[in-house]
Amino acid sequence: MGRRWVFLIGLVGAVWLLGSGHGGQQPPVTAAQRCFCQVSGYLDDCTCDVETIDRFNNYRLFPRLQKLLESDYFRYYKVNLKRPCPFWNDISQCGRRDCAVRPCQSYSEVANNLIEECEQAERLGAVDESLSEETQKAVLQWTKHDDSSDNFCEADDIQSPDAEYVDLLLNPERYTGYKGPDAWKIWNVIYEENCFKPQTIKRPLSPLASGQENTFYSWLEGLCVEKRAFYRLISGLHASINVHLSARYLLQETWLEKKWGHNITEFQQRFDGILTEGEGPRRLKNLYFLYLIELRALSKVVPFFERPDFQLFTGNKVHDAEKKMLLLEILHEIKSFPLHFDENSFFAGDKKEANKLKEDFRLHFRNISRIMDCVGCFKCRLWGKLQIQGLGTALKILFSEKLIANMPESGPSYEFHLTRQEIVSLFNAFGRISTSVKELENFRNLLQNIH
């Protein structure tokens, strides 16, 4: 068995319904318990417990990480949002930046309600591409600087004339109105066609679709730890995104302002143990699993950022030096985490089989990144592409431990290198997971007051 037990987070227990309370013999189960009672203490067979992660993230890491992500180097992400979907053509227009609602016109009351919903989704899903004149000049300098370094892994998509820098602070991840069959189609394709599973599975795999989860996890037990981990990473990412949507929900809109905040009902629909037939707590466990994976990757890549030749280039030497110092402080804080995930059981078997699994991982992630071009909501597409690239970069780091150890202390690093895009996506993706863990504390406190 070796150390493979560390991959069993979220794979054991929690199938029974919570808090039945028959005959009045059991105390009433609180709303918080229904979401979190199985997401406390030790994470099944893992030596790391939820409380340790919460304290470390929420009080030691989260505040400094948010400060770093607000800096110029990390707030601007270059992305091509105009790539066509390579898999199907019937993408819903509702929720897209240039959504044309006129074809939906009808005089029926139902159709008029749909038009209003589409128009709202269009507004909420729009991407703010405005950059100041000063910033536009600065990004030209960044491109010249990046082109002069050893960015041999530069993604072809970034060279497209349609690729543009987007200010992530102006485009926060939150509720956009993008939902229904079109949104589910994206996740269904990801789970059905890109997660490893036995060939005998014939039913749709929709982990966040109510009513389909009673035996969903049983097939995972027959997979190797790497393939189980792959599914749990995607499930954790899915859960994290849903935490963000619930935490930054459009609660009220007037002609003067929009009011965003925590939507407890939305959170419960996605994570309540009873409403999701026991699956909600599993999803939250997978979120913590994803957190540990990305945290471990950041702890492993410290030598790359410690090299004197590395800089967070924005053209302002004083500012860049300060942000690099903050970056290293955060990385050393991460490295000090006492209960790091043990990734040594990743691809630890036969070398030929291990190499094939690694290649399968890369192909699956590449395919999922292409599926992001089929997302009808541009803001959702932006954050989906960024977080998939960030997770892929984290796995690249974990697979490159020897290459990182052999890097020269100065000069170009040709064996292992991270591009600006990979760095920005890596830290922003982890920032999203870190924010999710922080928001879970907020929801836990809010739910304590619900009886």
Short mmCIF file of C-alpha atoms in Angstrom, two decimals:
data_model
loop_
_atom_site.label_atom_id
_atom_site.label_comp_id
_atom_site.label_asym_id
_atom_site.label_seq_id
_atom_site.Cartn_x
_atom_site.Cartn_y
_atom_site.Cartn_z
CA MET A 1 0.00 0.00 0.00
CA GLY A 2 2.94 2.35 0.69
CA ARG A 3 1.68 5.86 1.29
CA ARG A 4 -1.26 5.66 -1.08
CA TRP A 5 -3.70 6.05 1.78
CA VAL A 6 -3.20 9.82 1.54
CA PHE A 7 -5.29 9.82 -1.63
CA LEU A 8 -8.38 8.44 0.09
CA ILE A 9 -9.68 11.84 1.24
CA GLY A 10 -13.36 11.98 0.61
CA LEU A 11 -13.65 8.41 -0.68
CA VAL A 12 -14.89 6.75 2.53
CA GLY A 13 -18.14 7.20 4.46
CA ALA A 14 -20.87 9.85 4.28
CA VAL A 15 -23.42 7.93 2.21
CA TRP A 16 -26.10 7.87 4.93
CA LEU A 17 -28.54 10.73 5.26
CA LEU A 18 -27.74 13.16 8.03
CA GLY A 19 -29.82 13.99 11.08
CA SER A 20 -33.01 12.00 10.50
CA GLY A 21 -34.22 12.64 14.06
CA HIS A 22 -37.02 10.05 13.95
CA GLY A 23 -39.40 9.95 16.89
CA GLY A 24 -37.83 12.99 18.51
CA GLN A 25 -35.12 10.82 20.10
CA GLN A 26 -32.25 12.71 18.45
CA PRO A 27 -31.51 16.40 18.93
CA PRO A 28 -32.35 18.57 15.90
CA VAL A 29 -29.54 18.87 13.40
CA THR A 30 -28.48 22.42 12.66
CA ALA A 31 -28.05 23.74 9.12
CA ALA A 32 -24.32 24.05 9.73
CA GLN A 33 -24.07 20.42 10.83
CA ARG A 34 -25.88 19.26 7.72
CA CYS A 35 -23.21 20.88 5.54
CA PHE A 36 -20.13 20.51 7.71
CA CYS A 37 -20.52 17.65 10.19
CA GLN A 38 -18.47 15.34 7.94
CA VAL A 39 -16.02 18.11 7.05
CA SER A 40 -14.26 18.42 10.39
CA GLY A 41 -11.46 16.66 12.17
CA TYR A 42 -9.23 14.34 10.21
CA LEU A 43 -10.01 14.01 6.53
CA ASP A 44 -10.74 10.29 6.60
CA ASP A 45 -7.38 8.46 6.33
CA CYS A 46 -5.30 11.60 5.88
CA THR A 47 -3.17 12.87 8.74
CA CYS A 48 -4.19 16.44 7.97
CA ASP A 49 -7.30 17.80 9.65
CA VAL A 50 -9.68 20.49 8.48
CA GLU A 51 -9.14 22.71 11.51
CA THR A 52 -5.38 22.90 10.88
CA ILE A 53 -5.98 23.89 7.26
CA ASP A 54 -8.58 26.49 8.25
CA ARG A 55 -6.33 28.15 10.85
CA PHE A 56 -3.31 28.15 8.55
CA ASN A 57 -5.17 29.49 5.54
CA ASN A 58 -7.58 31.95 7.10
CA TYR A 59 -5.22 33.68 9.53
CA ARG A 60 -1.66 33.16 8.29
CA LEU A 61 -1.88 32.85 4.51
CA PHE A 62 -5.07 34.35 3.10
CA PRO A 63 -4.49 38.06 3.98
CA ARG A 64 -0.97 38.19 2.52
CA LEU A 65 -1.94 36.18 -0.54
CA GLN A 66 -4.77 38.61 -1.34
CA LYS A 67 -2.35 41.53 -1.06
CA LEU A 68 0.00 39.84 -3.53
CA LEU A 69 -2.77 39.11 -6.02
CA GLU A 70 -3.79 42.77 -6.05
CA SER A 71 -0.38 43.77 -7.43
CA ASP A 72 0.09 44.60 -11.12
CA TYR A 73 2.04 41.44 -11.94
CA PHE A 74 -0.74 39.14 -10.76
CA ARG A 75 -3.88 41.13 -11.54
CA TYR A 76 -3.42 41.13 -15.33
CA TYR A 77 -3.97 37.85 -17.17
CA LYS A 78 -3.62 37.42 -20.91
CA VAL A 79 -6.39 35.32 -22.37
CA ASN A 80 -8.14 34.64 -25.67
CA LEU A 81 -11.89 34.69 -25.02
CA LYS A 82 -12.79 34.59 -28.72
CA ARG A 83 -11.70 31.07 -29.57
CA PRO A 84 -14.56 29.02 -31.02
CA CYS A 85 -15.78 25.91 -29.25
CA PRO A 86 -14.01 22.94 -30.88
CA PHE A 87 -16.62 20.36 -29.86
CA TRP A 88 -20.10 21.69 -30.65
CA ASN A 89 -21.76 24.71 -32.24
CA ASP A 90 -24.98 25.14 -30.27
CA ILE A 91 -23.62 27.40 -27.53
CA SER A 92 -26.35 29.37 -25.81
CA GLN A 93 -26.13 33.08 -26.48
CA CYS A 94 -27.51 33.98 -23.05
CA GLY A 95 -24.77 35.09 -20.70
CA ARG A 96 -22.24 35.91 -23.42
CA ARG A 97 -20.62 39.29 -23.67
CA ASP A 98 -22.44 40.28 -26.88
CA CYS A 99 -25.60 38.30 -26.13
CA ALA A 100 -28.26 38.97 -28.73
CA VAL A 101 -31.60 38.50 -27.01
CA ARG A 102 -33.71 39.66 -29.95
CA PRO A 103 -34.17 36.12 -31.40
CA CYS A 104 -35.86 35.14 -28.11
CA GLN A 105 -38.60 37.74 -28.60
CA SER A 106 -42.10 36.58 -27.95
CA TYR A 107 -45.23 38.03 -26.49
CA SER A 108 -45.82 35.20 -24.06
CA GLU A 109 -45.28 35.86 -20.35
CA VAL A 110 -42.90 32.88 -20.08
CA ALA A 111 -40.78 34.07 -23.00
CA ASN A 112 -40.61 37.61 -21.65
CA ASN A 113 -39.33 36.26 -18.32
CA LEU A 114 -36.64 34.35 -20.21
CA ILE A 115 -35.63 37.51 -22.06
CA GLU A 116 -35.18 39.35 -18.77
CA GLU A 117 -33.12 36.47 -17.40
CA CYS A 118 -30.94 36.42 -20.53
CA GLU A 119 -30.41 40.17 -20.40
CA GLN A 120 -29.37 39.95 -16.73
CA ALA A 121 -27.01 37.07 -17.51
CA GLU A 122 -25.52 39.13 -20.33
CA ARG A 123 -24.75 42.01 -18.00
CA LEU A 124 -23.40 39.89 -15.16
CA GLY A 125 -21.36 37.67 -17.48
CA ALA A 126 -19.75 40.51 -19.39
CA VAL A 127 -15.98 40.89 -19.17
CA ASP A 128 -14.65 44.36 -18.39
CA GLU A 129 -11.71 44.67 -20.79
CA SER A 130 -10.93 48.30 -20.01
CA LEU A 131 -7.30 49.08 -19.23
CA SER A 132 -5.88 52.51 -18.54
CA GLU A 133 -3.57 54.05 -21.13
CA GLU A 134 -0.71 53.73 -18.65
CA THR A 135 -1.41 50.01 -18.18
CA GLN A 136 -1.59 49.43 -21.94
CA LYS A 137 1.90 50.91 -22.32
CA ALA A 138 3.16 48.83 -19.40
CA VAL A 139 1.95 45.50 -20.81
CA LEU A 140 3.92 46.18 -24.00
CA GLN A 141 7.04 46.36 -21.82
CA TRP A 142 6.07 43.10 -20.09
CA THR A 143 5.74 41.34 -23.44
CA LYS A 144 9.17 42.53 -24.56
CA HIS A 145 10.68 41.40 -21.26
CA ASP A 146 9.02 37.97 -21.46
CA ASP A 147 10.04 37.46 -25.07
CA SER A 148 13.67 38.08 -24.13
CA SER A 149 13.69 35.30 -21.53
CA ASP A 150 13.61 31.53 -21.93
CA ASN A 151 9.86 31.13 -22.39
CA PHE A 152 10.10 28.08 -24.61
CA CYS A 153 6.81 26.74 -23.15
CA GLU A 154 4.76 29.75 -24.26
CA ALA A 155 1.25 28.66 -25.21
CA ASP A 156 0.43 29.28 -28.87
CA ASP A 157 -2.94 30.75 -27.90
CA ILE A 158 -1.31 33.70 -26.16
CA GLN A 159 0.35 34.72 -29.43
CA SER A 160 -3.06 35.06 -31.09
CA PRO A 161 -4.07 38.61 -32.05
CA ASP A 162 -7.32 37.93 -30.20
CA ALA A 163 -5.50 37.38 -26.89
CA GLU A 164 -5.79 40.38 -24.57
CA TYR A 165 -4.78 41.32 -21.04
CA VAL A 166 -7.72 41.33 -18.63
CA ASP A 167 -7.75 43.00 -15.23
CA LEU A 168 -8.86 40.25 -12.84
CA LEU A 169 -9.77 42.75 -10.13
CA LEU A 170 -12.34 44.32 -12.45
CA ASN A 171 -13.73 40.88 -13.28
CA PRO A 172 -14.22 39.05 -9.98
CA GLU A 173 -15.48 35.49 -9.97
CA ARG A 174 -19.09 35.59 -8.80
CA TYR A 175 -22.67 34.77 -9.77
CA THR A 176 -23.34 35.59 -13.43
CA GLY A 177 -26.71 33.99 -14.15
CA TYR A 178 -25.04 31.29 -16.26
CA LYS A 179 -26.92 28.12 -15.35
CA GLY A 180 -29.27 25.46 -16.62
CA PRO A 181 -28.68 22.81 -19.32
CA ASP A 182 -25.91 24.72 -21.10
CA ALA A 183 -23.83 25.11 -17.94
CA TRP A 184 -24.44 21.49 -16.98
CA LYS A 185 -23.42 20.34 -20.44
CA ILE A 186 -19.92 21.69 -19.78
CA TRP A 187 -19.52 19.85 -16.48
CA ASN A 188 -21.12 16.66 -17.80
CA VAL A 189 -18.63 16.51 -20.65
CA ILE A 190 -15.74 17.12 -18.25
CA TYR A 191 -16.83 14.34 -15.89
CA GLU A 192 -18.06 11.84 -18.48
CA GLU A 193 -15.32 12.14 -21.07
CA ASN A 194 -12.26 13.40 -19.20
CA CYS A 195 -12.32 11.74 -15.79
CA PHE A 196 -10.89 8.24 -15.64
CA LYS A 197 -13.54 5.58 -15.07
CA PRO A 198 -14.19 1.91 -15.78
CA GLN A 199 -15.60 1.14 -19.22
CA THR A 200 -18.68 -0.45 -17.65
CA ILE A 201 -20.07 2.88 -16.44
CA LYS A 202 -23.09 3.69 -18.60
CA ARG A 203 -24.95 6.31 -16.61
CA PRO A 204 -24.26 10.09 -16.73
CA LEU A 205 -21.75 11.30 -14.16
CA SER A 206 -23.07 14.56 -12.76
CA PRO A 207 -21.63 14.98 -9.24
CA LEU A 208 -23.54 18.18 -8.58
CA ALA A 209 -26.82 16.99 -10.11
CA SER A 210 -29.29 15.98 -7.42
CA GLY A 211 -30.65 12.45 -7.49
CA GLN A 212 -27.75 10.77 -9.30
CA GLU A 213 -25.25 10.27 -6.50
CA ASN A 214 -26.42 7.26 -4.47
CA THR A 215 -23.83 4.91 -5.94
CA PHE A 216 -21.65 7.43 -7.72
CA TYR A 217 -18.48 6.88 -5.72
CA SER A 218 -18.56 3.08 -5.78
CA TRP A 219 -16.74 2.87 -9.11
CA LEU A 220 -13.87 5.00 -7.82
CA GLU A 221 -12.76 2.19 -5.53
CA GLY A 222 -11.67 0.14 -8.55
CA LEU A 223 -9.32 2.83 -9.86
CA CYS A 224 -5.67 3.44 -9.04
CA VAL A 225 -4.87 6.32 -6.69
CA GLU A 226 -3.76 8.60 -9.52
CA LYS A 227 -7.05 8.28 -11.39
CA ARG A 228 -9.09 8.73 -8.23
CA ALA A 229 -7.05 11.81 -7.43
CA PHE A 230 -7.70 13.24 -10.90
CA TYR A 231 -11.46 13.03 -10.37
CA ARG A 232 -11.21 14.55 -6.92
CA LEU A 233 -9.17 17.48 -8.22
CA ILE A 234 -11.88 18.29 -10.78
CA SER A 235 -14.61 17.80 -8.18
CA GLY A 236 -12.73 20.08 -5.78
CA LEU A 237 -12.41 22.76 -8.45
CA HIS A 238 -16.12 22.45 -9.23
CA ALA A 239 -16.96 22.78 -5.54
CA SER A 240 -14.70 25.81 -5.15
CA ILE A 241 -16.37 27.59 -8.05
CA ASN A 242 -19.78 26.94 -6.52
CA VAL A 243 -18.60 28.34 -3.18
CA HIS A 244 -17.58 31.55 -4.95
CA LEU A 245 -20.91 31.84 -6.75
CA SER A 246 -22.77 31.37 -3.46
CA ALA A 247 -20.56 33.83 -1.59
CA ARG A 248 -20.76 36.60 -4.19
CA TYR A 249 -24.36 36.28 -5.23
CA LEU A 250 -26.49 39.08 -6.67
CA LEU A 251 -28.88 39.60 -3.77
CA GLN A 252 -30.51 42.80 -4.96
CA GLU A 253 -30.28 45.08 -7.98
CA THR A 254 -31.59 48.62 -8.37
CA TRP A 255 -30.94 51.27 -10.97
CA LEU A 256 -28.44 52.80 -8.55
CA GLU A 257 -26.44 49.77 -7.41
CA LYS A 258 -26.06 46.02 -7.16
CA LYS A 259 -25.90 44.31 -3.78
CA TRP A 260 -23.65 41.24 -3.62
CA GLY A 261 -23.39 38.90 -0.69
CA HIS A 262 -23.71 35.41 0.75
CA ASN A 263 -26.67 33.39 -0.49
CA ILE A 264 -27.18 30.76 2.20
CA THR A 265 -29.97 28.99 0.30
CA GLU A 266 -27.77 28.62 -2.78
CA PHE A 267 -24.95 27.24 -0.67
CA GLN A 268 -27.25 24.71 0.98
CA GLN A 269 -28.63 23.52 -2.35
CA ARG A 270 -25.07 22.68 -3.44
CA PHE A 271 -23.56 21.36 -0.20
CA ASP A 272 -26.27 20.42 2.33
CA GLY A 273 -25.90 16.76 3.25
CA ILE A 274 -29.61 15.99 2.97
CA LEU A 275 -30.46 18.12 -0.06
CA THR A 276 -27.57 16.54 -2.00
CA GLU A 277 -28.18 13.01 -0.69
CA GLY A 278 -24.92 12.94 1.22
CA GLU A 279 -22.76 14.33 -1.59
CA GLY A 280 -22.35 17.94 -0.41
CA PRO A 281 -19.79 17.12 2.32
CA ARG A 282 -17.85 14.96 -0.16
CA ARG A 283 -17.52 17.91 -2.48
CA LEU A 284 -16.16 20.06 0.32
CA LYS A 285 -13.65 17.35 1.22
CA ASN A 286 -12.51 17.31 -2.39
CA LEU A 287 -12.06 21.08 -2.18
CA TYR A 288 -9.69 20.58 0.77
CA PHE A 289 -7.91 17.85 -1.21
CA LEU A 290 -7.37 20.31 -4.08
CA TYR A 291 -6.11 22.89 -1.57
CA LEU A 292 -3.49 20.45 -0.25
CA ILE A 293 -2.34 19.53 -3.76
CA GLU A 294 -1.83 23.15 -4.86
CA LEU A 295 -0.28 24.05 -1.49
CA ARG A 296 2.23 21.22 -1.91
CA ALA A 297 3.12 22.36 -5.43
CA LEU A 298 3.85 25.88 -4.17
CA SER A 299 6.09 24.49 -1.43
CA LYS A 300 8.04 22.51 -4.04
CA VAL A 301 8.65 25.38 -6.43
CA VAL A 302 10.32 27.75 -3.93
CA PRO A 303 13.83 27.31 -5.46
CA PHE A 304 12.61 28.61 -8.82
CA PHE A 305 11.43 31.90 -7.31
CA GLU A 306 14.44 32.25 -5.00
CA ARG A 307 16.85 32.51 -7.94
CA PRO A 308 18.33 36.03 -8.16
CA ASP A 309 17.56 36.18 -11.88
CA PHE A 310 13.84 35.82 -11.30
CA GLN A 311 11.84 39.01 -10.99
CA LEU A 312 8.17 39.96 -11.01
CA PHE A 313 8.75 42.41 -13.85
CA THR A 314 6.38 45.35 -14.25
CA GLY A 315 9.00 48.01 -14.99
CA ASN A 316 8.95 49.50 -11.49
CA LYS A 317 12.11 48.15 -9.82
CA VAL A 318 11.21 49.18 -6.28
CA HIS A 319 7.68 47.83 -6.56
CA ASP A 320 8.91 44.62 -8.22
CA ALA A 321 11.49 44.01 -5.47
CA GLU A 322 8.88 44.54 -2.75
CA LYS A 323 6.46 42.12 -4.37
CA LYS A 324 9.13 39.48 -4.84
CA MET A 325 9.95 39.76 -1.13
CA LEU A 326 6.23 39.34 -0.30
CA LEU A 327 6.04 36.38 -2.70
CA LEU A 328 8.98 34.65 -0.99
CA GLU A 329 7.50 35.33 2.45
CA ILE A 330 4.28 33.62 1.35
CA LEU A 331 6.14 30.68 -0.17
CA HIS A 332 8.22 30.13 2.97
CA GLU A 333 5.04 30.36 5.04
CA ILE A 334 3.56 27.67 2.81
CA LYS A 335 6.69 25.57 3.16
CA SER A 336 6.32 25.71 6.96
CA PHE A 337 2.87 24.08 6.85
CA PRO A 338 3.18 21.10 9.21
CA LEU A 339 0.95 18.56 7.46
CA HIS A 340 1.84 18.74 3.78
CA PHE A 341 0.33 16.30 1.32
CA ASP A 342 2.62 13.36 0.51
CA GLU A 343 2.76 13.13 -3.28
CA ASN A 344 5.35 10.34 -3.42
CA SER A 345 2.72 7.75 -4.29
CA PHE A 346 1.95 9.67 -7.48
CA PHE A 347 3.21 7.56 -10.41
CA ALA A 348 5.37 5.45 -8.12
CA GLY A 349 4.77 2.13 -9.90
CA ASP A 350 6.22 0.65 -13.07
CA LYS A 351 8.11 3.36 -14.99
CA LYS A 352 6.41 2.62 -18.31
CA GLU A 353 2.97 2.64 -16.73
CA ALA A 354 3.80 5.77 -14.72
CA ASN A 355 4.88 7.66 -17.85
CA LYS A 356 1.67 6.67 -19.59
CA LEU A 357 -0.38 7.92 -16.64
CA LYS A 358 1.48 11.24 -16.69
CA GLU A 359 0.78 11.65 -20.39
CA ASP A 360 -2.89 10.76 -19.81
CA PHE A 361 -3.06 13.45 -17.13
CA ARG A 362 -1.61 16.04 -19.51
CA LEU A 363 -3.98 15.07 -22.32
CA HIS A 364 -7.02 15.19 -20.07
CA PHE A 365 -6.11 18.64 -18.72
CA ARG A 366 -5.40 19.94 -22.20
CA ASN A 367 -8.80 18.67 -23.34
CA ILE A 368 -10.56 20.26 -20.36
CA SER A 369 -8.89 23.58 -21.16
CA ARG A 370 -10.32 23.33 -24.69
CA ILE A 371 -13.78 22.64 -23.25
CA MET A 372 -13.54 26.00 -21.49
CA ASP A 373 -13.87 27.62 -24.94
CA CYS A 374 -17.40 26.19 -25.05
CA VAL A 375 -18.56 28.09 -21.95
CA GLY A 376 -21.26 30.55 -22.98
CA CYS A 377 -20.53 33.07 -20.23
CA PHE A 378 -17.36 35.02 -20.95
CA LYS A 379 -16.57 35.76 -17.31
CA CYS A 380 -17.04 32.09 -16.44
CA ARG A 381 -14.83 31.20 -19.39
CA LEU A 382 -12.12 33.58 -18.16
CA TRP A 383 -11.97 32.08 -14.66
CA GLY A 384 -12.38 28.54 -15.93
CA LYS A 385 -9.41 28.85 -18.28
CA LEU A 386 -7.28 30.51 -15.60
CA GLN A 387 -8.02 27.91 -12.90
CA ILE A 388 -7.51 24.93 -15.20
CA GLN A 389 -4.16 26.37 -16.28
CA GLY A 390 -3.26 27.02 -12.65
CA LEU A 391 -4.06 23.45 -11.62
CA GLY A 392 -2.17 22.11 -14.62
CA THR A 393 0.83 24.21 -13.60
CA ALA A 394 0.64 22.81 -10.05
CA LEU A 395 0.74 19.26 -11.43
CA LYS A 396 3.62 20.20 -13.72
CA ILE A 397 5.55 21.29 -10.62
CA LEU A 398 4.80 18.10 -8.71
CA PHE A 399 5.95 16.04 -11.71
CA SER A 400 9.19 18.06 -12.04
CA GLU A 401 10.77 17.72 -8.59
CA LYS A 402 14.11 16.44 -9.93
CA LEU A 403 14.25 19.13 -12.61
CA ILE A 404 13.63 21.82 -10.00
CA ALA A 405 16.36 20.38 -7.78
CA ASN A 406 18.86 20.51 -10.66
CA MET A 407 18.19 24.11 -11.70
CA PRO A 408 21.24 26.39 -11.90
CA GLU A 409 21.48 29.00 -9.16
CA SER A 410 21.66 31.75 -11.78
CA GLY A 411 21.17 32.15 -15.48
CA PRO A 412 18.38 30.70 -17.66
CA SER A 413 16.67 27.55 -16.45
CA TYR A 414 16.03 25.41 -19.50
CA GLU A 415 15.20 22.16 -17.72
CA PHE A 416 12.40 23.68 -15.66
CA HIS A 417 10.72 26.98 -16.39
CA LEU A 418 7.47 28.76 -15.61
CA THR A 419 6.11 31.43 -17.96
CA ARG A 420 4.42 34.59 -16.75
CA GLN A 421 1.08 33.04 -17.74
CA GLU A 422 1.77 29.93 -15.68
CA ILE A 423 2.87 31.97 -12.66
CA VAL A 424 -0.14 34.29 -12.78
CA SER A 425 -2.57 31.39 -13.22
CA LEU A 426 -0.85 29.28 -10.53
CA PHE A 427 -1.14 31.90 -7.80
CA ASN A 428 -4.57 33.18 -8.82
CA ALA A 429 -5.93 29.63 -9.00
CA PHE A 430 -4.61 28.93 -5.52
CA GLY A 431 -5.99 32.30 -4.44
CA ARG A 432 -9.44 31.09 -5.52
CA ILE A 433 -9.11 27.90 -3.48
CA SER A 434 -7.78 29.86 -0.51
CA THR A 435 -10.76 32.21 -0.79
CA SER A 436 -13.12 29.22 -0.86
CA VAL A 437 -11.66 27.87 2.39
CA LYS A 438 -12.09 31.30 3.95
CA GLU A 439 -15.67 31.53 2.69
CA LEU A 440 -16.48 28.14 4.21
CA GLU A 441 -15.74 29.67 7.61
CA ASN A 442 -18.12 32.53 6.77
CA PHE A 443 -20.87 30.16 5.68
CA ARG A 444 -20.32 27.97 8.73
CA ASN A 445 -20.86 31.00 10.97
CA LEU A 446 -23.94 32.11 9.04
CA LEU A 447 -25.47 28.64 9.16
CA GLN A 448 -24.96 28.39 12.92
CA ASN A 449 -27.75 30.94 13.28
CA ILE A 450 -30.22 28.88 11.23
CA HIS A 451 -32.35 26.42 13.20
#
